PDB file of C-alpha atoms and ligand atoms in Angstrom:
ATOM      1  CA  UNK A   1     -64.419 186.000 139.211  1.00  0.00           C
ATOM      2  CA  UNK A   2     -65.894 184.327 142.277  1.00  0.00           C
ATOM      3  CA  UNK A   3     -63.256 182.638 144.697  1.00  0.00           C
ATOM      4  CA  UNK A   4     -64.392 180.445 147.467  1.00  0.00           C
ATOM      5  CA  UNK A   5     -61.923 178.720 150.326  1.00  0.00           C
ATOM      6  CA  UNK A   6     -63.249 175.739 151.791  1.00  0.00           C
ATOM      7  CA  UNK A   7     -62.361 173.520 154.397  1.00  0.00           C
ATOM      8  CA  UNK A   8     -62.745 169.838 154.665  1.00  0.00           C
ATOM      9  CA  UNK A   9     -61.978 167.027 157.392  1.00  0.00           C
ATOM     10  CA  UNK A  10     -60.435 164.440 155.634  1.00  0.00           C
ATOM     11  CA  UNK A  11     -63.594 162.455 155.935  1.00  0.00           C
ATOM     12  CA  UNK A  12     -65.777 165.089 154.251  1.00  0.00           C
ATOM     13  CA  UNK A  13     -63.014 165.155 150.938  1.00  0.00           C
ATOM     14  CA  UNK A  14     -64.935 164.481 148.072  1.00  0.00           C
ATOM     15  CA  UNK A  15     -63.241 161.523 146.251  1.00  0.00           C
ATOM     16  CA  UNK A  16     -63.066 163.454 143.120  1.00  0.00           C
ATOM     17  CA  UNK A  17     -60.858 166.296 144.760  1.00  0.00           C
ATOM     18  CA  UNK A  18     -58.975 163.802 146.359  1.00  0.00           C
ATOM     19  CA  UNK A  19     -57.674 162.293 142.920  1.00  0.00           C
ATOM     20  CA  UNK A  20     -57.200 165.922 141.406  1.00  0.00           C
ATOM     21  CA  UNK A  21     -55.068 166.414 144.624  1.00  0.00           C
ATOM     22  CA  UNK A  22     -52.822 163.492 144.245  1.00  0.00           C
ATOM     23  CA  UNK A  23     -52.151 164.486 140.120  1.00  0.00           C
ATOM     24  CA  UNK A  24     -51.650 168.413 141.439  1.00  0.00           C
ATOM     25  CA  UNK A  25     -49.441 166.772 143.885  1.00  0.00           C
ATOM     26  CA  UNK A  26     -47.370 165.037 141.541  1.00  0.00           C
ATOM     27  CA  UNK A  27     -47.191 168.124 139.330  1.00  0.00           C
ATOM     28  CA  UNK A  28     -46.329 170.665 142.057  1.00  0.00           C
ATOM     29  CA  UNK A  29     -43.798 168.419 144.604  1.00  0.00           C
ATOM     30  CA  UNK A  30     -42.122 166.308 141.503  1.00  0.00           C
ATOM     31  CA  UNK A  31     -38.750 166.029 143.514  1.00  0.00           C
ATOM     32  CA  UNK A  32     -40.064 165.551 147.182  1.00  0.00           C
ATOM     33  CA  UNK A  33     -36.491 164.343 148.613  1.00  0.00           C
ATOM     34  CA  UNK A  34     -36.745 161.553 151.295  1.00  0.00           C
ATOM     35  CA  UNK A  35     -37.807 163.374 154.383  1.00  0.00           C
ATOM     36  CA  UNK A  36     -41.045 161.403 155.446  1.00  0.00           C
ATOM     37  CA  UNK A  37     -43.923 163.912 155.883  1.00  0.00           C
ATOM     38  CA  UNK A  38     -47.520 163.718 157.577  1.00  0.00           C
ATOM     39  CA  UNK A  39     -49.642 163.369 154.509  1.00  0.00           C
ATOM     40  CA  UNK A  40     -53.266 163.276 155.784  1.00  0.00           C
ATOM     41  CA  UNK A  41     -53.951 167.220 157.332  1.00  0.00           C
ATOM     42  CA  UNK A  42     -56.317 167.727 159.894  1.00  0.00           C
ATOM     43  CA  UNK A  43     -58.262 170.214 157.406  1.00  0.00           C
ATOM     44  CA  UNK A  44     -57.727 170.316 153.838  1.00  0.00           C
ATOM     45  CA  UNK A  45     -57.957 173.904 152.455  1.00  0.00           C
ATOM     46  CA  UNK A  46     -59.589 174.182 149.019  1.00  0.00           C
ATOM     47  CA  UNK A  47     -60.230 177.400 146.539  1.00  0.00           C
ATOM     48  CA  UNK A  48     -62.228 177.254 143.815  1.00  0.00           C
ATOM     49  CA  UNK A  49     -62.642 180.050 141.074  1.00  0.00           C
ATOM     50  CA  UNK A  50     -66.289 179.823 139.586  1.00  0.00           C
ATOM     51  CA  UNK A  51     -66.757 176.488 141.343  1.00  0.00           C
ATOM     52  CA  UNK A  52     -63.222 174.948 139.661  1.00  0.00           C
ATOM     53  CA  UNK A  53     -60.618 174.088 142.105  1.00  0.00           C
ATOM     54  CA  UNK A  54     -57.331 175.912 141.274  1.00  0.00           C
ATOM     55  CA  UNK A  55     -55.625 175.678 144.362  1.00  0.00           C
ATOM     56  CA  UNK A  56     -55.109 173.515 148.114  1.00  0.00           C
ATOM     57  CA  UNK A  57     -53.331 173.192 151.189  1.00  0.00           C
ATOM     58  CA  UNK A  58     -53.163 171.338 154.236  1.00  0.00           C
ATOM     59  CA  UNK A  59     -53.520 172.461 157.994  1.00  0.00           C
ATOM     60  CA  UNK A  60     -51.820 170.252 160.772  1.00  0.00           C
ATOM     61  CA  UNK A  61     -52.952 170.841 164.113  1.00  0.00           C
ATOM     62  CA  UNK A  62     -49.660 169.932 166.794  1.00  0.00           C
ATOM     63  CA  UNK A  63     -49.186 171.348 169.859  1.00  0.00           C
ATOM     64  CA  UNK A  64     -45.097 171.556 169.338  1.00  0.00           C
ATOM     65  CA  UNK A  65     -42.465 172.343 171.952  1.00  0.00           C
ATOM     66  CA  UNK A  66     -40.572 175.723 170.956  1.00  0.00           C
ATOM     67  CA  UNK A  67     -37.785 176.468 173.741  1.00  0.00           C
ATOM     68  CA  UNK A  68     -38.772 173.411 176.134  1.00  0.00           C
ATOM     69  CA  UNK A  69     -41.830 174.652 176.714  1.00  0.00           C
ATOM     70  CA  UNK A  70     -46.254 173.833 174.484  1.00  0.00           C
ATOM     71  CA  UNK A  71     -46.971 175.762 171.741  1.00  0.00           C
ATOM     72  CA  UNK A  72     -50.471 175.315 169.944  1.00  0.00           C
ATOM     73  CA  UNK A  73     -49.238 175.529 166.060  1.00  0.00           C
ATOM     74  CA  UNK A  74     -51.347 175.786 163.463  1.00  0.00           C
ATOM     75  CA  UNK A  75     -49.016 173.967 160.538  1.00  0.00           C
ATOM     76  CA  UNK A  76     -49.083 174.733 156.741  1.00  0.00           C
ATOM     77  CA  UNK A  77     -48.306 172.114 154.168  1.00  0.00           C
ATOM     78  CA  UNK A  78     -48.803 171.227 151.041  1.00  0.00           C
ATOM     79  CA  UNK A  79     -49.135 174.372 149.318  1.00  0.00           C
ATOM     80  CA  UNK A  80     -49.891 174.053 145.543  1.00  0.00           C
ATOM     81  CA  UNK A  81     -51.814 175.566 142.596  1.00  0.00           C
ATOM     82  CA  UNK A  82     -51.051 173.834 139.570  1.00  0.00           C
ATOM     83  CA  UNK A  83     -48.892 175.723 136.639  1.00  0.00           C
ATOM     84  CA  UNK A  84     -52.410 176.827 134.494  1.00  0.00           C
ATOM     85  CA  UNK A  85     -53.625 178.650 137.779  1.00  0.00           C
ATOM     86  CA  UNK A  86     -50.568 180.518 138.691  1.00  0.00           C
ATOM     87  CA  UNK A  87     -50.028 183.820 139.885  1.00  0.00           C
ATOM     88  CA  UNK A  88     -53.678 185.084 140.324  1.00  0.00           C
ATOM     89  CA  UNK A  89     -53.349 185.224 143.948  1.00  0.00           C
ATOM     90  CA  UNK A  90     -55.042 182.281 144.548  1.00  0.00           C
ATOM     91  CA  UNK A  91     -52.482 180.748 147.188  1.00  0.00           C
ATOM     92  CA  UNK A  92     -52.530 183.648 148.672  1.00  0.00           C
ATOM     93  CA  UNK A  93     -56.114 183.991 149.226  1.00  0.00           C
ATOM     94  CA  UNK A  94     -56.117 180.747 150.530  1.00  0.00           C
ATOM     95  CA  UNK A  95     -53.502 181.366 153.520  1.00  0.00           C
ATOM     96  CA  UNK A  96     -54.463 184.294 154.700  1.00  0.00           C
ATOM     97  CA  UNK A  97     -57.989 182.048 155.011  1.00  0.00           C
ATOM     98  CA  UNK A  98     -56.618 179.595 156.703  1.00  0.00           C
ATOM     99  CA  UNK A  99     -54.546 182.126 159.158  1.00  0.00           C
ATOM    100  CA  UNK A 100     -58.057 183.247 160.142  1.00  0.00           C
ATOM    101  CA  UNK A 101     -59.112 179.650 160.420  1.00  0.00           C
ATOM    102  CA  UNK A 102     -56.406 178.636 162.838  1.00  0.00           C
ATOM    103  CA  UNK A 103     -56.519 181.922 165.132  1.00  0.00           C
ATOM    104  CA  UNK A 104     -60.696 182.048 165.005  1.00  0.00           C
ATOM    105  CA  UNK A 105     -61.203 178.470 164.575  1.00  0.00           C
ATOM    106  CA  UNK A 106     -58.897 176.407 165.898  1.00  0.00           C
ATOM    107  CA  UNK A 107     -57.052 178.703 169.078  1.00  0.00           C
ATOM    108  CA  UNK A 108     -53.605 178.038 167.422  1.00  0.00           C
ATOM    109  CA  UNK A 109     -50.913 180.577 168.822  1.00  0.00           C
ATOM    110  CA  UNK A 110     -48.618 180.138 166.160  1.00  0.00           C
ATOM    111  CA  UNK A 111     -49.470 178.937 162.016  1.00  0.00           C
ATOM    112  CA  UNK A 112     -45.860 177.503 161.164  1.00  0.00           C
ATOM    113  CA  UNK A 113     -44.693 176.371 157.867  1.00  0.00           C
ATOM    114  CA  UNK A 114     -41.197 175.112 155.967  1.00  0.00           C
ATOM    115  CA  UNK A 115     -40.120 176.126 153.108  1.00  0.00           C
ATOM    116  CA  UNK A 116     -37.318 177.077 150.515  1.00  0.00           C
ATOM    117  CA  UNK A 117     -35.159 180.300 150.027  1.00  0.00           C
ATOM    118  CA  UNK A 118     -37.447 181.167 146.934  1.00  0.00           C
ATOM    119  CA  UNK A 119     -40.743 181.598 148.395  1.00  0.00           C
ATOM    120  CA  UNK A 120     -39.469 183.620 151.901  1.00  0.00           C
ATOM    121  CA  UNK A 121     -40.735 186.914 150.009  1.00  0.00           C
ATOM    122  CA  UNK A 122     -44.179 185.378 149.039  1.00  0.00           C
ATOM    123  CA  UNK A 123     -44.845 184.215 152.385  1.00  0.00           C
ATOM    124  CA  UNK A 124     -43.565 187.000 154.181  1.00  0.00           C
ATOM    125  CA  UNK A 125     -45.904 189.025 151.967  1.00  0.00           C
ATOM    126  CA  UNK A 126     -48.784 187.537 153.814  1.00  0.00           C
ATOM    127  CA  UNK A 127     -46.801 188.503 157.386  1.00  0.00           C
ATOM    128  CA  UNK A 128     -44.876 185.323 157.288  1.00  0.00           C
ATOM    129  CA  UNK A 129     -41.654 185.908 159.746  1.00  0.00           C
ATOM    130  CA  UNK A 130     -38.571 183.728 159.069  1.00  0.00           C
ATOM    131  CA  UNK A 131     -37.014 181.771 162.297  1.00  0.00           C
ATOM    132  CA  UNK A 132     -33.746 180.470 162.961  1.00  0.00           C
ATOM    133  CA  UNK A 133     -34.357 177.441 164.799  1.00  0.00           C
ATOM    134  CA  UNK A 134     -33.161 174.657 165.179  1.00  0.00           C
ATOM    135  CA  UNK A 135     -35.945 172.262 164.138  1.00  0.00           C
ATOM    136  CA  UNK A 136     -36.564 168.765 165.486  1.00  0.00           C
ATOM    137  CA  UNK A 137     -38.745 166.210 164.363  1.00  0.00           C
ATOM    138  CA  UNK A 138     -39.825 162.461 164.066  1.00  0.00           C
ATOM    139  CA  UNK A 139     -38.795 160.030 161.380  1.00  0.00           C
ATOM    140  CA  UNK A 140     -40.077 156.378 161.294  1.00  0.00           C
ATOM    141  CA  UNK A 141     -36.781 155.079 161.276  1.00  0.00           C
ATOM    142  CA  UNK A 142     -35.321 157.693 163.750  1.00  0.00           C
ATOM    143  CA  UNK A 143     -32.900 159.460 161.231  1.00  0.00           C
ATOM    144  CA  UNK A 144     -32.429 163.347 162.540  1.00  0.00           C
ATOM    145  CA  UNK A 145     -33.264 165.172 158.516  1.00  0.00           C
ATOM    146  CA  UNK A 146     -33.629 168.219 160.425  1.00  0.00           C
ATOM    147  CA  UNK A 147     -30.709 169.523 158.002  1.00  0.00           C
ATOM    148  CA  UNK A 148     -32.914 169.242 154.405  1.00  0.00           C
ATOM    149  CA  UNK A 149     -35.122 172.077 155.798  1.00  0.00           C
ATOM    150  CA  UNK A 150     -33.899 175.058 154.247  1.00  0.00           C
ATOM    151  CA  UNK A 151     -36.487 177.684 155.895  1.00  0.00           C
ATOM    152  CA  UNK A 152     -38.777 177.670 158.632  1.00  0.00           C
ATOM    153  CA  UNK A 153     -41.426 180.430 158.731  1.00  0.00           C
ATOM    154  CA  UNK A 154     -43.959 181.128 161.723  1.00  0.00           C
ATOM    155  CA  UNK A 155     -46.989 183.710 161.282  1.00  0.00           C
ATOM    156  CA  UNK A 156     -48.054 185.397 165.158  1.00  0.00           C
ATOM    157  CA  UNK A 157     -51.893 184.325 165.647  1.00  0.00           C
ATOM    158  CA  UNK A 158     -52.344 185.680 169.178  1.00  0.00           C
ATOM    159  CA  UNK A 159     -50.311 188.673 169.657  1.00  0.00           C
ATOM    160  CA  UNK A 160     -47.444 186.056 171.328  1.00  0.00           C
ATOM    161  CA  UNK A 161     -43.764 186.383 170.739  1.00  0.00           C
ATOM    162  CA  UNK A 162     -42.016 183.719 169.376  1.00  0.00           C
ATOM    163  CA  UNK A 163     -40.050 182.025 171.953  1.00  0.00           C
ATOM    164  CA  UNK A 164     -36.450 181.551 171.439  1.00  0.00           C
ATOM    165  CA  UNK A 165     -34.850 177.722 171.316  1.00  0.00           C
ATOM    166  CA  UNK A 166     -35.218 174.775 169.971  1.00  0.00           C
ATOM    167  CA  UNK A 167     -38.278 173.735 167.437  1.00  0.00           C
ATOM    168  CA  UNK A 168     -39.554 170.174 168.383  1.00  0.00           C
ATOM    169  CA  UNK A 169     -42.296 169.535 166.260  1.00  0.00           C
ATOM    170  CA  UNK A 170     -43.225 166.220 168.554  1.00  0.00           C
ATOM    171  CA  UNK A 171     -44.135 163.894 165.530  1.00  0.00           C
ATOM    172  CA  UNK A 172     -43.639 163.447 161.537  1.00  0.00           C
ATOM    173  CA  UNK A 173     -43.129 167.528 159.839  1.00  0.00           C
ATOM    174  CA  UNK A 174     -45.680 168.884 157.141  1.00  0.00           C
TER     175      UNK A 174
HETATM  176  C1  COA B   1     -45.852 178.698 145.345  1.00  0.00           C
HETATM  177  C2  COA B   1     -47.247 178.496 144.743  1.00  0.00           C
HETATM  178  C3  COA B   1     -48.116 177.709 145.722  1.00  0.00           C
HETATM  179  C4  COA B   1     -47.868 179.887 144.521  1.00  0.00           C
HETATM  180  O1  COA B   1     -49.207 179.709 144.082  1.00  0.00           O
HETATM  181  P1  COA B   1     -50.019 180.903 143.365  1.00  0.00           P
HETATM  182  O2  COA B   1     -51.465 180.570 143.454  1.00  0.00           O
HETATM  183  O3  COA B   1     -49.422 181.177 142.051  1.00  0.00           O
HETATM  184  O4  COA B   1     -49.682 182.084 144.381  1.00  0.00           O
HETATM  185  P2  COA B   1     -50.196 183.586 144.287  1.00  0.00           P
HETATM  186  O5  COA B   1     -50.769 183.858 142.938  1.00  0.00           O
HETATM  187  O6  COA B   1     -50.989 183.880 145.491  1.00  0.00           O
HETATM  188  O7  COA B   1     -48.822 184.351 144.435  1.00  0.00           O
HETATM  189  C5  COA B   1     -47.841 184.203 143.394  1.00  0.00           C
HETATM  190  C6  COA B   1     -46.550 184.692 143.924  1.00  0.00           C
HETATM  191  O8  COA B   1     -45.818 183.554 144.396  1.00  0.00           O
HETATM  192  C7  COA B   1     -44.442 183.826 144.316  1.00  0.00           C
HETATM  193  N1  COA B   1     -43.767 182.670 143.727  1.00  0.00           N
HETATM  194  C8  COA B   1     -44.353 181.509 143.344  1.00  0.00           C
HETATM  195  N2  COA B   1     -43.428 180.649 142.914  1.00  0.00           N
HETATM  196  C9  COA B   1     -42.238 181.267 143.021  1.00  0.00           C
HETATM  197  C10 COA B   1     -40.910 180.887 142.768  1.00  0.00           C
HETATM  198  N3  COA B   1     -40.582 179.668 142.294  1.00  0.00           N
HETATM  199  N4  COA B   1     -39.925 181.770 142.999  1.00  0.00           N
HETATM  200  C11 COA B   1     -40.205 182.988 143.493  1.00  0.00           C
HETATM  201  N5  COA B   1     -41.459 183.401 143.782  1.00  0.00           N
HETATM  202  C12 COA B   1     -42.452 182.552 143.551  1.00  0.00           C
HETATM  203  C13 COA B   1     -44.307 185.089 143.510  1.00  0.00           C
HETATM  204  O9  COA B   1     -44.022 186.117 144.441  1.00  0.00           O
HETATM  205  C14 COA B   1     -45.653 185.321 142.887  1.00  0.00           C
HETATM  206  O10 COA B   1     -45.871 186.659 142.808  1.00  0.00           O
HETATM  207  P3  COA B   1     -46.269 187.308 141.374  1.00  0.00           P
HETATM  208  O11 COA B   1     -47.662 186.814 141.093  1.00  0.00           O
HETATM  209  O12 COA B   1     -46.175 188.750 141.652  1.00  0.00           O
HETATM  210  O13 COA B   1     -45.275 186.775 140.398  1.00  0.00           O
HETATM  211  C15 COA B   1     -47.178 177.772 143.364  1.00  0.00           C
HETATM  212  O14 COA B   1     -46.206 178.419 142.562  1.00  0.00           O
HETATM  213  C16 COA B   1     -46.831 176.289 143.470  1.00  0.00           C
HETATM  214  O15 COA B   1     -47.709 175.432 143.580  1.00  0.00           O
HETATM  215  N6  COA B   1     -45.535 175.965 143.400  1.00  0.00           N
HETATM  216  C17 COA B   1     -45.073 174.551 143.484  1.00  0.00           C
HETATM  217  C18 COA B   1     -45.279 173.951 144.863  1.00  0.00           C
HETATM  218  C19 COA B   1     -44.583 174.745 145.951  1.00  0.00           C
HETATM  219  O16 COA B   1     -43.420 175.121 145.864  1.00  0.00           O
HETATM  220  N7  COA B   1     -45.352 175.016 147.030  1.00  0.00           N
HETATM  221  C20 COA B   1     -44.855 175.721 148.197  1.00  0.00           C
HETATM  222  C21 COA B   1     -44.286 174.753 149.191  1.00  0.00           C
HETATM  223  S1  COA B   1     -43.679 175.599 150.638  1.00  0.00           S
END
């Protein structure tokens, strides 16, 4: 089986992915609850197995402030591989491509991602680390929703500890 991660600006996208991206979206995220998200990444994060996609996600460049003070973070969203591709370790090959990406690529201290309860093992399988927070961030109309996330995971991309305080992600989550 040959598996291929690619990355695309959302300019390069072929159309074609694109639409197979929104269905997979509607598949994967059928209850997305009303927090407002940043839909368009700054890379979108595609594996194919022989040449078929069967898995995506999104990386958000932000420089956040984490206890009052810049942090470069690499952020993960969007995480899906439809039902039919499950459990072949295809998301999986596909973030610990994109951690590469961000430290190699992009200089990106931190990757950080949100989450639920159920998936903490998964991620932190792939050196995920859970933090407490608390986490800030923008809604268009200026509602704090900081309470719907459930889990906020960080993965250490330059050797930096994680600073203690509060999680402003300076803009719309992912
Ligand atoms: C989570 C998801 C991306 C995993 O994709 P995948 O390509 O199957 O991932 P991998 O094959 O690399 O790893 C599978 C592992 O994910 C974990 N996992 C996936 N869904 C899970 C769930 N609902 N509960 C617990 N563990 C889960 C398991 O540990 C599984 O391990 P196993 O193969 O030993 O059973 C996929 O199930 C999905 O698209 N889910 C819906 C969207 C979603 O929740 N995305 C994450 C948003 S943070």
């Amino acid at each position: 089986m040959t598996v291929h991660v690619e990355f695309y600006t959302e300019e390069d996208l072929p159309r074609s992915i694109g639409e197979t991206l929104t269905a997979w979206g509607q598949v994967c995220f059928p209850d997305d609850h009303d927090i407002t998200w940043t839909y368009t990444p700054h890379w979108h994060v595609l594996t194919r197995a022989e040449r078929q996609p069967v898995s995506y996600l999104g990386i958000f460049e932000r420089t956040g402030m984490v206890g009052g003070k810049p942090v470069r973070l690499g952020g993960i969203g969007s995480v899906m591989t439809p039902p039919e591709h499950r459990g072949m370790g295809y998301s999986s090959t596909a973030l610990e491509a994109a951690a590469a990406f961000m430290r190699d690529r992009l200089g990106s201290t931190f990757g950080l991602l949100v989450t639920g309860p159920k998936l903490i093992g998964f991620y932190g399988r792939l050196g995920w680390q859970r933090v407490p927070g608390p986490i800030r961030f923008w809604q268009p109309d200026g509602a704090d929703r900081s309470e719907r996330i459930d889990v906020i995971m960080i993965l250490p991309l330059a050797g930096e500890p994680w600073p203690d305080g509060l999680i402003d992600l300076c803009g719309l989550p992912w």
